[in-house]
Amino acid sequence: MRRTSFAQWPCSVARTMDLLGDWWTPLVLRDAFYGIRRFDEFQQGLGIARNTLADRLRRLVDEGLLEKQPYQTDPVRYDYVLTEKGRDFWGVLVAMARWGDRWLAGEGGPPVTFHHDRCDHDAHAEVVCSHCGEPLTAEDTTMRMGPGYPPKLARHPEALKRFGDGLTGGSI
């Protein structure tokens, strides 16, 4: 069964999900943050089928989240290293972990904690306004059409329903 592509949708959430595609891709990225770099290490740690892992790594390289760096020449073997784009995915993983820790962790608590080395404290993700630093919640946030929203869709009934007139936005 062929899945629907969201790559051209005017929504960064949809485009991100199109890139992620399945549950293995974020786990491959998570392991890259653990310092895993080699195919066999990813495969062993995740228990993922080799062909599935090869597909996910190829996609992450093609999309610029990982880059291949040769570490052996005969035969050629590669390390898979996070790029700037890949390292920027950190916040997404930490936010997912925060939600999972709150809603899915058992009585024992979070299975993994994040220790902020600079202040020497355990920490968790918080979504805050980039302007004032206050928490960014659904109750006090309005989504508006951004500069990249396709003009031809701006007056579509679904867009008007979501965003109102496009300037003041709709409620969440």
Coordinates of N, CA and C in Angstrom, one line a residue:
M1 N 0.8 -1.2 0.0 CA 0.0 0.0 0.0 C 0.9 1.2 0.0
R2 N 0.6 2.1 -0.9 CA 1.4 3.4 -1.0 C 0.9 4.4 -0.1
R3 N 1.7 5.1 0.7 CA 1.3 6.1 1.6 C 1.2 7.5 0.9
T4 N 0.4 8.3 1.5 CA 0.2 9.7 1.0 C 1.4 10.5 1.4
S5 N 1.9 11.3 0.5 CA 3.1 12.2 0.8 C 2.5 13.5 1.3
F6 N 3.1 14.0 2.4 CA 2.8 15.3 2.9 C 3.9 16.3 2.7
A7 N 4.8 15.9 1.8 CA 6.0 16.8 1.6 C 5.7 18.2 1.1
Q8 N 4.6 18.3 0.4 CA 4.2 19.6 -0.2 C 3.1 20.3 0.5
W9 N 2.6 19.7 1.6 CA 1.5 20.3 2.4 C 2.0 21.6 3.0
P10 N 1.1 22.6 3.1 CA 1.5 23.9 3.8 C 1.5 23.8 5.3
C11 N 2.2 22.8 5.8 CA 2.2 22.6 7.3 C 3.5 21.9 7.7
S12 N 4.3 22.5 8.6 CA 5.6 22.0 9.0 C 5.4 20.7 9.8
V13 N 4.3 20.5 10.5 CA 4.1 19.2 11.2 C 3.9 18.1 10.1
A14 N 3.1 18.4 9.1 CA 2.9 17.3 8.1 C 4.2 17.0 7.3
R15 N 4.9 18.1 7.0 CA 6.2 17.8 6.3 C 7.2 17.1 7.1
T16 N 7.2 17.4 8.4 CA 8.1 16.6 9.3 C 7.7 15.2 9.4
M17 N 6.4 14.9 9.5 CA 5.9 13.5 9.6 C 6.2 12.8 8.3
D18 N 6.1 13.5 7.2 CA 6.5 12.9 5.9 C 7.9 12.5 5.9
L19 N 8.8 13.3 6.4 CA 10.2 12.9 6.5 C 10.4 11.7 7.5
L20 N 9.8 11.8 8.7 CA 10.0 10.7 9.6 C 9.4 9.4 9.1
G21 N 8.2 9.5 8.6 CA 7.6 8.3 7.9 C 7.1 7.2 8.7
D22 N 7.9 6.8 9.7 CA 7.5 5.6 10.5 C 8.2 5.8 11.9
W23 N 8.0 4.8 12.7 CA 8.6 4.8 14.1 C 10.1 4.6 14.1
W24 N 10.6 4.0 13.1 CA 12.1 3.7 13.1 C 13.0 4.9 13.0
T25 N 12.5 5.9 12.2 CA 13.4 7.0 11.8 C 13.7 7.8 13.1
P26 N 12.7 8.2 13.9 CA 13.1 8.9 15.2 C 14.0 8.1 16.1
L27 N 13.9 6.8 16.1 CA 14.7 6.0 16.9 C 16.1 5.9 16.4
V28 N 16.3 5.9 15.1 CA 17.6 6.0 14.5 C 18.3 7.3 14.9
L29 N 17.5 8.4 14.8 CA 18.1 9.7 15.2 C 18.4 9.7 16.7
R30 N 17.5 9.1 17.5 CA 17.8 9.1 18.9 C 19.1 8.4 19.2
D31 N 19.3 7.2 18.5 CA 20.6 6.5 18.7 C 21.8 7.3 18.2
A32 N 21.6 8.1 17.1 CA 22.7 8.9 16.7 C 23.1 9.9 17.8
F33 N 22.1 10.4 18.5 CA 22.4 11.3 19.7 C 23.1 10.5 20.8
Y34 N 22.9 9.2 20.9 CA 23.6 8.4 21.9 C 25.0 8.2 21.5
G35 N 25.4 8.6 20.3 CA 26.7 8.4 19.8 C 26.9 7.2 18.8
I36 N 25.8 6.5 18.5 CA 25.9 5.4 17.5 C 26.2 6.0 16.2
R37 N 27.2 5.4 15.5 CA 27.6 5.9 14.2 C 27.6 4.9 13.1
R38 N 27.7 3.6 13.4 CA 28.0 2.6 12.4 C 26.7 1.7 12.2
F39 N 26.6 1.3 11.0 CA 25.4 0.5 10.6 C 25.1 -0.6 11.5
D40 N 26.2 -1.5 11.8 CA 26.0 -2.6 12.6 C 25.6 -2.3 14.1
E41 N 26.1 -1.1 14.6 CA 25.7 -0.7 15.9 C 24.2 -0.3 15.9
F42 N 23.8 0.5 14.9 CA 22.3 0.8 14.8 C 21.5 -0.5 14.8
Q43 N 21.9 -1.4 13.9 CA 21.1 -2.6 13.7 C 21.1 -3.4 15.0
Q44 N 22.2 -3.6 15.6 CA 22.2 -4.4 16.9 C 21.4 -3.7 18.0
G45 N 21.6 -2.4 18.2 CA 20.9 -1.7 19.2 C 19.4 -1.6 19.1
L46 N 18.9 -1.5 17.8 CA 17.5 -1.3 17.6 C 16.8 -2.6 17.3
G47 N 17.6 -3.6 16.9 CA 16.9 -4.9 16.4 C 16.1 -4.7 15.2
I48 N 16.5 -3.8 14.3 CA 15.8 -3.5 13.1 C 16.4 -4.3 12.0
A49 N 15.5 -4.7 11.0 CA 15.9 -5.4 9.9 C 17.0 -4.6 9.1
R50 N 17.9 -5.3 8.5 CA 19.0 -4.6 7.8 C 18.5 -3.8 6.7
N51 N 17.6 -4.3 5.9 CA 17.1 -3.6 4.7 C 16.3 -2.4 5.2
T52 N 15.5 -2.5 6.3 CA 14.8 -1.3 6.8 C 15.7 -0.3 7.3
L53 N 16.8 -0.7 8.0 CA 17.8 0.3 8.5 C 18.5 1.0 7.3
A54 N 18.8 0.2 6.3 CA 19.5 0.8 5.1 C 18.6 1.9 4.5
D55 N 17.3 1.6 4.4 CA 16.4 2.5 3.8 C 16.3 3.8 4.7
R56 N 16.2 3.6 6.0 CA 16.1 4.8 6.9 C 17.3 5.6 6.9
L57 N 18.5 5.0 6.9 CA 19.8 5.7 6.9 C 19.9 6.5 5.5
R58 N 19.5 5.8 4.4 CA 19.6 6.5 3.1 C 18.7 7.7 3.1
R59 N 17.5 7.6 3.6 CA 16.6 8.7 3.6 C 17.1 9.8 4.5
L60 N 17.7 9.5 5.6 CA 18.2 10.6 6.5 C 19.5 11.2 5.9
V61 N 20.2 10.5 5.1 CA 21.4 11.1 4.4 C 20.8 12.0 3.3
D62 N 19.9 11.4 2.5 CA 19.3 12.2 1.4 C 18.7 13.5 1.8
E63 N 18.1 13.5 3.0 CA 17.4 14.6 3.5 C 18.3 15.6 4.3
G64 N 19.6 15.2 4.5 CA 20.6 16.1 5.1 C 20.6 16.1 6.6
L65 N 20.0 15.0 7.3 CA 20.1 14.9 8.7 C 21.3 14.2 9.2
L66 N 21.8 13.3 8.3 CA 23.0 12.5 8.6 C 23.9 12.7 7.4
E67 N 25.2 12.5 7.6 CA 26.1 12.4 6.5 C 27.0 11.2 6.7
K68 N 27.4 10.6 5.5 CA 28.2 9.5 5.5 C 29.7 9.9 5.5
Q69 N 30.5 9.4 6.4 CA 31.9 9.6 6.5 C 32.6 8.3 6.4
P70 N 33.5 8.1 5.4 CA 34.1 6.8 5.3 C 35.1 6.6 6.5
Y71 N 35.1 5.4 7.1 CA 36.1 5.1 8.1 C 36.9 3.9 7.7
Q72 N 36.6 3.2 6.6 CA 37.3 2.1 6.1 C 37.2 2.1 4.6
T73 N 38.3 1.7 3.9 CA 38.3 1.8 2.4 C 38.2 0.5 1.7
D74 N 38.5 -0.6 2.3 CA 38.4 -1.9 1.6 C 37.8 -3.0 2.5
P75 N 36.6 -3.2 2.4 CA 35.6 -2.5 1.6 C 35.2 -1.2 2.3
V76 N 34.6 -0.3 1.5 CA 34.2 1.0 2.0 C 33.1 0.8 3.1
R77 N 33.3 1.4 4.2 CA 32.3 1.4 5.3 C 32.2 2.8 5.8
Y78 N 31.0 3.2 6.3 CA 30.8 4.5 6.7 C 30.3 4.7 8.1
D79 N 30.7 5.8 8.7 CA 30.0 6.3 9.9 C 28.9 7.2 9.4
Y80 N 27.8 7.2 10.2 CA 26.7 8.1 9.9 C 26.7 9.1 11.0
V81 N 26.9 10.4 10.6 CA 27.2 11.5 11.6 C 26.1 12.5 11.4
L82 N 25.6 13.0 12.6 CA 24.6 14.1 12.5 C 25.1 15.3 11.9
T83 N 24.3 15.9 11.0 CA 24.6 17.2 10.5 C 24.0 18.3 11.4
E84 N 24.2 19.6 11.0 CA 23.5 20.6 11.7 C 22.0 20.4 11.7
K85 N 21.5 20.1 10.6 CA 20.0 19.8 10.5 C 19.6 18.6 11.4
G86 N 20.4 17.6 11.4 CA 20.1 16.5 12.3 C 20.2 16.8 13.8
R87 N 21.3 17.6 14.1 CA 21.4 18.0 15.5 C 20.3 18.9 16.0
D88 N 19.7 19.6 15.0 CA 18.6 20.5 15.4 C 17.3 19.7 15.7
F89 N 17.3 18.4 15.4 CA 16.2 17.6 15.7 C 16.1 17.2 17.2
W90 N 17.2 17.5 17.9 CA 17.3 17.3 19.3 C 16.1 17.7 20.1
G91 N 15.6 19.0 19.9 CA 14.5 19.5 20.6 C 13.2 18.7 20.4
V92 N 13.1 18.2 19.2 CA 11.9 17.3 18.9 C 11.9 16.1 19.7
L93 N 13.1 15.4 19.8 CA 13.2 14.2 20.6 C 13.0 14.5 22.1
V94 N 13.6 15.5 22.6 CA 13.4 15.8 24.0 C 12.0 16.2 24.3
A95 N 11.3 16.9 23.4 CA 9.9 17.2 23.6 C 9.0 15.9 23.6
M96 N 9.3 15.0 22.7 CA 8.6 13.7 22.7 C 8.9 12.9 24.0
A97 N 10.1 13.0 24.4 CA 10.4 12.3 25.7 C 9.7 12.9 26.8
R98 N 9.6 14.2 26.9 CA 8.9 14.9 28.0 C 7.4 14.4 28.0
W99 N 6.8 14.4 26.8 CA 5.4 14.0 26.8 C 5.2 12.5 27.2
G100 N 6.1 11.7 26.7 CA 6.1 10.3 27.1 C 6.3 10.1 28.6
D101 N 7.2 10.8 29.2 CA 7.5 10.7 30.6 C 6.3 11.1 31.4
R102 N 5.6 12.1 30.9 CA 4.4 12.6 31.7 C 3.2 11.6 31.5
W103 N 3.0 11.0 30.4 CA 1.8 10.3 30.1 C 2.0 8.8 30.0
L104 N 3.2 8.3 29.7 CA 3.4 6.9 29.4 C 4.4 6.2 30.4
A105 N 5.1 7.0 31.2 CA 6.1 6.3 32.1 C 5.3 5.6 33.2
G106 N 5.8 4.5 33.7 CA 5.2 3.8 34.7 C 5.5 4.4 36.1
E107 N 5.1 3.6 37.1 CA 5.3 4.1 38.5 C 6.8 4.3 38.8
G108 N 7.7 3.6 38.1 CA 9.1 3.8 38.4 C 9.6 5.1 37.9
G109 N 8.9 5.9 37.1 CA 9.3 7.1 36.6 C 9.9 7.0 35.2
P110 N 10.5 8.1 34.7 CA 11.0 8.2 33.3 C 12.1 7.1 33.2
P111 N 12.2 6.5 32.0 CA 13.2 5.5 31.8 C 14.6 6.1 31.5
V112 N 14.6 7.4 31.0 CA 15.8 8.1 30.7 C 15.6 9.5 31.2
T113 N 16.7 10.0 31.9 CA 16.6 11.4 32.3 C 17.6 12.2 31.4
F114 N 17.4 13.5 31.4 CA 18.3 14.4 30.6 C 19.0 15.3 31.6
H115 N 20.3 15.2 31.7 CA 21.1 16.0 32.6 C 21.7 17.1 31.9
H116 N 21.4 18.3 32.3 CA 22.0 19.5 31.7 C 23.4 19.8 32.3
D117 N 24.4 19.5 31.5 CA 25.8 19.6 32.0 C 26.2 21.0 32.5
R118 N 25.7 22.0 31.8 CA 26.1 23.4 32.2 C 25.6 23.8 33.6
C119 N 24.4 23.4 34.0 CA 24.0 23.8 35.3 C 24.0 22.6 36.3
D120 N 24.4 21.4 35.8 CA 24.5 20.2 36.6 C 23.2 19.8 37.3
H121 N 22.1 19.9 36.5 CA 20.8 19.5 37.0 C 20.1 18.6 36.0
D122 N 19.3 17.7 36.5 CA 18.4 17.0 35.5 C 17.3 17.9 35.0
A123 N 17.0 17.8 33.8 CA 16.0 18.8 33.2 C 15.1 18.0 32.3
H124 N 14.1 18.8 31.8 CA 13.1 18.3 30.8 C 12.8 19.4 29.9
A125 N 12.2 19.0 28.7 CA 11.9 20.0 27.7 C 10.7 20.9 28.2
E126 N 10.8 22.2 27.8 CA 9.8 23.1 28.0 C 9.6 23.9 26.7
V127 N 8.4 24.1 26.3 CA 8.2 24.9 25.1 C 7.8 26.3 25.6
V128 N 8.7 27.3 25.2 CA 8.5 28.6 25.7 C 8.5 29.6 24.5
C129 N 7.9 30.7 24.7 CA 7.9 31.8 23.6 C 9.3 32.3 23.4
S130 N 9.7 32.3 22.2 CA 11.0 32.8 21.8 C 11.2 34.3 22.1
H131 N 10.1 35.0 22.3 CA 10.2 36.4 22.5 C 10.3 36.8 24.0
C132 N 9.3 36.2 24.8 CA 9.2 36.6 26.2 C 9.6 35.5 27.2
G133 N 9.8 34.3 26.7 CA 10.3 33.2 27.6 C 9.2 32.6 28.4
E134 N 7.9 33.0 28.2 CA 6.8 32.4 29.0 C 6.4 31.1 28.3
P135 N 5.8 30.2 29.1 CA 5.4 28.9 28.5 C 4.4 29.2 27.3
L136 N 4.6 28.4 26.2 CA 3.8 28.5 25.0 C 2.7 27.3 25.1
T137 N 1.5 27.7 25.4 CA 0.4 26.7 25.6 C -0.6 26.9 24.5
A138 N -1.4 25.8 24.3 CA -2.5 25.9 23.2 C -3.5 27.0 23.6
E139 N -3.7 27.1 24.9 CA -4.8 28.1 25.4 C -4.4 29.5 25.1
D140 N -3.1 29.9 25.0 CA -2.8 31.3 24.8 C -1.9 31.5 23.5
T141 N -2.2 30.6 22.6 CA -1.4 30.7 21.3 C -2.4 30.6 20.1
T142 N -2.2 31.4 19.1 CA -3.0 31.4 17.9 C -2.1 31.1 16.8
M143 N -2.5 30.2 15.9 CA -1.8 29.8 14.7 C -2.3 30.7 13.6
R144 N -1.3 31.3 12.9 CA -1.6 32.2 11.8 C -0.9 31.7 10.5
M145 N -1.4 32.1 9.4 CA -0.7 31.8 8.1 C 0.6 32.5 8.1
G146 N 1.7 31.7 7.8 CA 3.0 32.3 7.7 C 3.3 32.7 6.3
P147 N 4.5 33.3 6.1 CA 4.9 33.9 4.8 C 5.0 32.8 3.8
G148 N 5.2 31.5 4.2 CA 5.3 30.4 3.2 C 4.0 29.8 2.9
Y149 N 2.9 30.2 3.4 CA 1.6 29.6 3.1 C 1.2 30.0 1.7
P150 N 0.9 29.0 0.9 CA 0.6 29.2 -0.5 C -0.6 30.2 -0.7
P151 N -0.4 31.3 -1.4 CA -1.4 32.3 -1.6 C -2.7 31.7 -2.3
K152 N -2.5 30.7 -3.2 CA -3.7 30.1 -3.8 C -4.6 29.4 -2.9
L153 N -4.0 28.9 -1.7 CA -4.8 28.2 -0.7 C -5.3 29.1 0.4
A154 N -4.9 30.3 0.4 CA -5.2 31.2 1.5 C -6.7 31.5 1.6
R155 N -7.4 31.5 0.6 CA -8.9 31.8 0.6 C -9.7 30.5 0.5
H156 N -9.1 29.4 0.5 CA -9.8 28.1 0.5 C -10.6 28.0 1.8
P157 N -11.9 27.4 1.7 CA -12.7 27.3 2.9 C -12.0 26.7 4.1
E158 N -11.2 25.6 3.8 CA -10.5 25.0 5.0 C -9.5 25.9 5.6
A159 N -8.8 26.7 4.8 CA -7.8 27.7 5.4 C -8.6 28.8 6.1
L160 N -9.7 29.2 5.6 CA -10.5 30.3 6.3 C -11.0 29.7 7.6
K161 N -11.4 28.5 7.6 CA -11.9 27.8 8.9 C -10.8 27.8 9.9
R162 N -9.6 27.4 9.5 CA -8.4 27.3 10.4 C -7.9 28.6 10.8
F163 N -7.7 29.5 9.9 CA -7.0 30.8 10.2 C -7.8 32.0 10.2
G164 N -9.1 31.9 10.1 CA -10.0 33.1 10.0 C -9.6 33.9 8.8
D165 N -9.3 35.2 8.9 CA -9.0 36.0 7.8 C -7.5 35.9 7.4
G166 N -6.8 35.0 8.1 CA -5.4 34.9 7.8 C -4.5 35.8 8.5
L167 N -5.0 36.8 9.1 CA -4.2 37.8 9.8 C -4.4 37.6 11.3
T168 N -5.6 37.5 11.8 CA -5.8 37.3 13.2 C -5.8 35.9 13.6
G169 N -5.9 34.9 12.7 CA -5.7 33.5 13.1 C -7.0 32.9 13.6
G170 N -7.0 31.6 13.8 CA -8.1 30.9 14.4 C -7.7 30.4 15.7
S171 N -8.6 29.9 16.5 CA -8.2 29.3 17.8 C -7.8 27.9 17.6
I172 N -7.1 27.4 18.6 CA -6.6 26.0 18.6 C -7.7 25.2 19.1

